[in-house]
Each structure stands twice: as structure tokens, then as C-alpha cells.
Amino acid sequence: MNSSAHPLPCTDSSTRLAWAARLRKEVTNNVLPWWQREMFDEQGRVLGGRGNDGALRELPRTAVLGTRMLWTFASAQVRLGHDPATAQAAQRAWDWVRGPLTDSEH
């Protein structure tokens, strides 16, 4: 493996800042947009899951995944700053958790 492709973090502040910027860019430009685009259906419901190849898997739509998505998008708003697409994803996850997952009887 080429060590320059994935340098190990070290303790100097300039390297830490560079790694932090690189990770922030990856999360902001790739990770969050993928989850926003690929893990909700057209009605805004959380999907059950996707395979490693990106194909939709017929899995139960669970509270665990829905609340993790809610936490992720809400946390991103706080830690990374306001982004309309991330705010919308947080709202979609909240609406899904508060809708089909809420037991109005108990």
C-alpha cells in the first residue's frame, strides 16, 4: 500500500487541521448527501437499507435506523453549520419517527 495515499495522523497541529478539513469535506460533500439521497423513499420514509453495491434491500424500516439518521442529520447541523439539505433530511427523519413509529394509544 502506498503510504502517501493514506498518511497516518500525527500530533502536530497543522497535520491535525489538515485531517480535520479533509474529513469535514468528505462528510459534507459525500457521506451526508448520499444518505440524504439514498435512504429516504419518495414519500420521505426511511428505507430499510442498501447493500454494499448500493442496491435497495428489502429490510424492515426500523426505529433504530430512523433515530440514528435523525441524530446524524441534527448533529451535523450543530457541528458543521446550517445546511438546508441536511436540515430537510433531519426534518424528514423526525417526521418519520414521529409518524409511523409513534403509538398514539400507549
PDB file of C-alpha atoms in Angstrom:
ATOM      1  CA  MET A   1       0.000   0.000   0.000  1.00  0.00           C
ATOM      2  CA  ASN A   2       1.258   3.441  -0.890  1.00  0.00           C
ATOM      3  CA  SER A   3       1.808   5.217   2.442  1.00  0.00           C
ATOM      4  CA  SER A   4       1.334   8.649   0.842  1.00  0.00           C
ATOM      5  CA  ALA A   5      -2.214   7.742  -0.214  1.00  0.00           C
ATOM      6  CA  HIS A   6      -3.373   7.457   3.404  1.00  0.00           C
ATOM      7  CA  PRO A   7      -0.878   9.191   5.679  1.00  0.00           C
ATOM      8  CA  LEU A   8      -1.233   8.458   9.353  1.00  0.00           C
ATOM      9  CA  PRO A   9      -2.328  11.348  11.541  1.00  0.00           C
ATOM     10  CA  CYS A  10       0.409  12.788  13.698  1.00  0.00           C
ATOM     11  CA  THR A  11       0.491  15.148  16.593  1.00  0.00           C
ATOM     12  CA  ASP A  12       1.468  18.443  15.001  1.00  0.00           C
ATOM     13  CA  SER A  13      -1.366  20.954  14.748  1.00  0.00           C
ATOM     14  CA  SER A  14      -1.046  21.637  11.017  1.00  0.00           C
ATOM     15  CA  THR A  15      -1.472  17.936  10.231  1.00  0.00           C
ATOM     16  CA  ARG A  16      -4.441  17.647  12.605  1.00  0.00           C
ATOM     17  CA  LEU A  17      -6.070  20.677  10.981  1.00  0.00           C
ATOM     18  CA  ALA A  18      -5.467  19.244   7.514  1.00  0.00           C
ATOM     19  CA  TRP A  19      -7.019  15.916   8.522  1.00  0.00           C
ATOM     20  CA  ALA A  20      -9.980  17.681  10.122  1.00  0.00           C
ATOM     21  CA  ALA A  21     -10.554  19.702   6.942  1.00  0.00           C
ATOM     22  CA  ARG A  22     -10.293  16.579   4.796  1.00  0.00           C
ATOM     23  CA  LEU A  23     -12.766  14.652   6.970  1.00  0.00           C
ATOM     24  CA  ARG A  24     -15.173  17.599   7.102  1.00  0.00           C
ATOM     25  CA  LYS A  25     -15.096  17.842   3.307  1.00  0.00           C
ATOM     26  CA  GLU A  26     -15.730  14.092   2.915  1.00  0.00           C
ATOM     27  CA  VAL A  27     -18.674  14.126   5.331  1.00  0.00           C
ATOM     28  CA  THR A  28     -20.160  17.325   3.911  1.00  0.00           C
ATOM     29  CA  ASN A  29     -19.689  16.577   0.203  1.00  0.00           C
ATOM     30  CA  ASN A  30     -20.106  12.797   0.059  1.00  0.00           C
ATOM     31  CA  VAL A  31     -21.368  10.997   3.158  1.00  0.00           C
ATOM     32  CA  LEU A  32     -24.312  13.181   4.185  1.00  0.00           C
ATOM     33  CA  PRO A  33     -25.537  13.814   0.621  1.00  0.00           C
ATOM     34  CA  TRP A  34     -25.502  10.063  -0.086  1.00  0.00           C
ATOM     35  CA  TRP A  35     -27.649   9.340   2.985  1.00  0.00           C
ATOM     36  CA  GLN A  36     -29.974  12.236   2.128  1.00  0.00           C
ATOM     37  CA  ARG A  37     -30.426  10.991  -1.431  1.00  0.00           C
ATOM     38  CA  GLU A  38     -30.401   7.210  -0.969  1.00  0.00           C
ATOM     39  CA  MET A  39     -32.041   6.412   2.367  1.00  0.00           C
ATOM     40  CA  PHE A  40     -35.462   8.036   2.042  1.00  0.00           C
ATOM     41  CA  ASP A  41     -38.208   6.917  -0.309  1.00  0.00           C
ATOM     42  CA  GLU A  42     -40.296   9.320  -2.401  1.00  0.00           C
ATOM     43  CA  GLN A  43     -42.757   9.775   0.492  1.00  0.00           C
ATOM     44  CA  GLY A  44     -39.952  10.766   2.871  1.00  0.00           C
ATOM     45  CA  ARG A  45     -39.932   7.475   4.769  1.00  0.00           C
ATOM     46  CA  VAL A  46     -36.681   5.934   5.957  1.00  0.00           C
ATOM     47  CA  LEU A  47     -35.721   2.925   3.874  1.00  0.00           C
ATOM     48  CA  GLY A  48     -34.718  -0.385   5.439  1.00  0.00           C
ATOM     49  CA  GLY A  49     -31.231  -0.464   3.973  1.00  0.00           C
ATOM     50  CA  ARG A  50     -28.947  -0.788   0.996  1.00  0.00           C
ATOM     51  CA  GLY A  51     -26.343  -3.395   0.153  1.00  0.00           C
ATOM     52  CA  ASN A  52     -22.637  -2.721  -0.294  1.00  0.00           C
ATOM     53  CA  ASP A  53     -23.353  -2.384  -4.008  1.00  0.00           C
ATOM     54  CA  GLY A  54     -25.912   0.363  -3.311  1.00  0.00           C
ATOM     55  CA  ALA A  55     -28.886  -1.806  -4.275  1.00  0.00           C
ATOM     56  CA  LEU A  56     -32.024  -1.319  -2.205  1.00  0.00           C
ATOM     57  CA  ARG A  57     -32.547  -4.210   0.207  1.00  0.00           C
ATOM     58  CA  GLU A  58     -35.979  -5.296   1.317  1.00  0.00           C
ATOM     59  CA  LEU A  59     -35.445  -4.877   5.041  1.00  0.00           C
ATOM     60  CA  PRO A  60     -37.762  -3.679   7.789  1.00  0.00           C
ATOM     61  CA  ARG A  61     -37.885   0.073   8.315  1.00  0.00           C
ATOM     62  CA  THR A  62     -36.686   0.270  11.900  1.00  0.00           C
ATOM     63  CA  ALA A  63     -36.730   2.828  14.679  1.00  0.00           C
ATOM     64  CA  VAL A  64     -33.030   2.194  15.221  1.00  0.00           C
ATOM     65  CA  LEU A  65     -32.058   3.332  11.724  1.00  0.00           C
ATOM     66  CA  GLY A  66     -34.583   6.178  11.705  1.00  0.00           C
ATOM     67  CA  THR A  67     -33.400   7.623  15.017  1.00  0.00           C
ATOM     68  CA  ARG A  68     -29.742   7.208  14.051  1.00  0.00           C
ATOM     69  CA  MET A  69     -30.415   9.150  10.873  1.00  0.00           C
ATOM     70  CA  LEU A  70     -32.262  11.814  12.856  1.00  0.00           C
ATOM     71  CA  TRP A  71     -29.344  12.133  15.277  1.00  0.00           C
ATOM     72  CA  THR A  72     -26.791  12.219  12.437  1.00  0.00           C
ATOM     73  CA  PHE A  73     -28.503  14.967  10.454  1.00  0.00           C
ATOM     74  CA  ALA A  74     -29.368  17.030  13.542  1.00  0.00           C
ATOM     75  CA  SER A  75     -25.820  16.671  14.877  1.00  0.00           C
ATOM     76  CA  ALA A  76     -24.394  17.699  11.503  1.00  0.00           C
ATOM     77  CA  GLN A  77     -26.436  20.898  11.689  1.00  0.00           C
ATOM     78  CA  VAL A  78     -24.848  21.733  15.037  1.00  0.00           C
ATOM     79  CA  ARG A  79     -21.295  20.600  14.313  1.00  0.00           C
ATOM     80  CA  LEU A  80     -20.928  21.507  10.633  1.00  0.00           C
ATOM     81  CA  GLY A  81     -23.197  24.530  10.409  1.00  0.00           C
ATOM     82  CA  HIS A  82     -26.615  25.034   8.880  1.00  0.00           C
ATOM     83  CA  ASP A  83     -27.199  23.408   5.519  1.00  0.00           C
ATOM     84  CA  PRO A  84     -30.704  23.432   4.002  1.00  0.00           C
ATOM     85  CA  ALA A  85     -30.404  19.891   2.583  1.00  0.00           C
ATOM     86  CA  THR A  86     -29.206  18.481   5.906  1.00  0.00           C
ATOM     87  CA  ALA A  87     -31.941  20.374   7.758  1.00  0.00           C
ATOM     88  CA  GLN A  88     -34.519  18.900   5.388  1.00  0.00           C
ATOM     89  CA  ALA A  89     -33.128  15.394   5.955  1.00  0.00           C
ATOM     90  CA  ALA A  90     -33.290  15.894   9.732  1.00  0.00           C
ATOM     91  CA  GLN A  91     -36.897  17.054   9.396  1.00  0.00           C
ATOM     92  CA  ARG A  92     -37.784  14.069   7.182  1.00  0.00           C
ATOM     93  CA  ALA A  93     -36.260  11.667   9.719  1.00  0.00           C
ATOM     94  CA  TRP A  94     -38.093  13.440  12.575  1.00  0.00           C
ATOM     95  CA  ASP A  95     -41.402  13.308  10.697  1.00  0.00           C
ATOM     96  CA  TRP A  96     -40.909   9.607  10.011  1.00  0.00           C
ATOM     97  CA  VAL A  97     -40.020   8.819  13.635  1.00  0.00           C
ATOM     98  CA  ARG A  98     -42.948  10.907  14.909  1.00  0.00           C
ATOM     99  CA  GLY A  99     -45.356   9.449  12.349  1.00  0.00           C
ATOM    100  CA  PRO A 100     -45.377   5.697  11.698  1.00  0.00           C
ATOM    101  CA  LEU A 101     -43.265   4.920  14.778  1.00  0.00           C
ATOM    102  CA  THR A 102     -45.481   6.746  17.256  1.00  0.00           C
ATOM    103  CA  ASP A 103     -48.017   4.696  19.185  1.00  0.00           C
ATOM    104  CA  SER A 104     -50.944   7.059  19.727  1.00  0.00           C
ATOM    105  CA  GLU A 105     -52.670   4.579  22.032  1.00  0.00           C
ATOM    106  CA  HIS A 106     -49.898   3.963  24.556  1.00  0.00           C
TER     107      HIS A 106
END
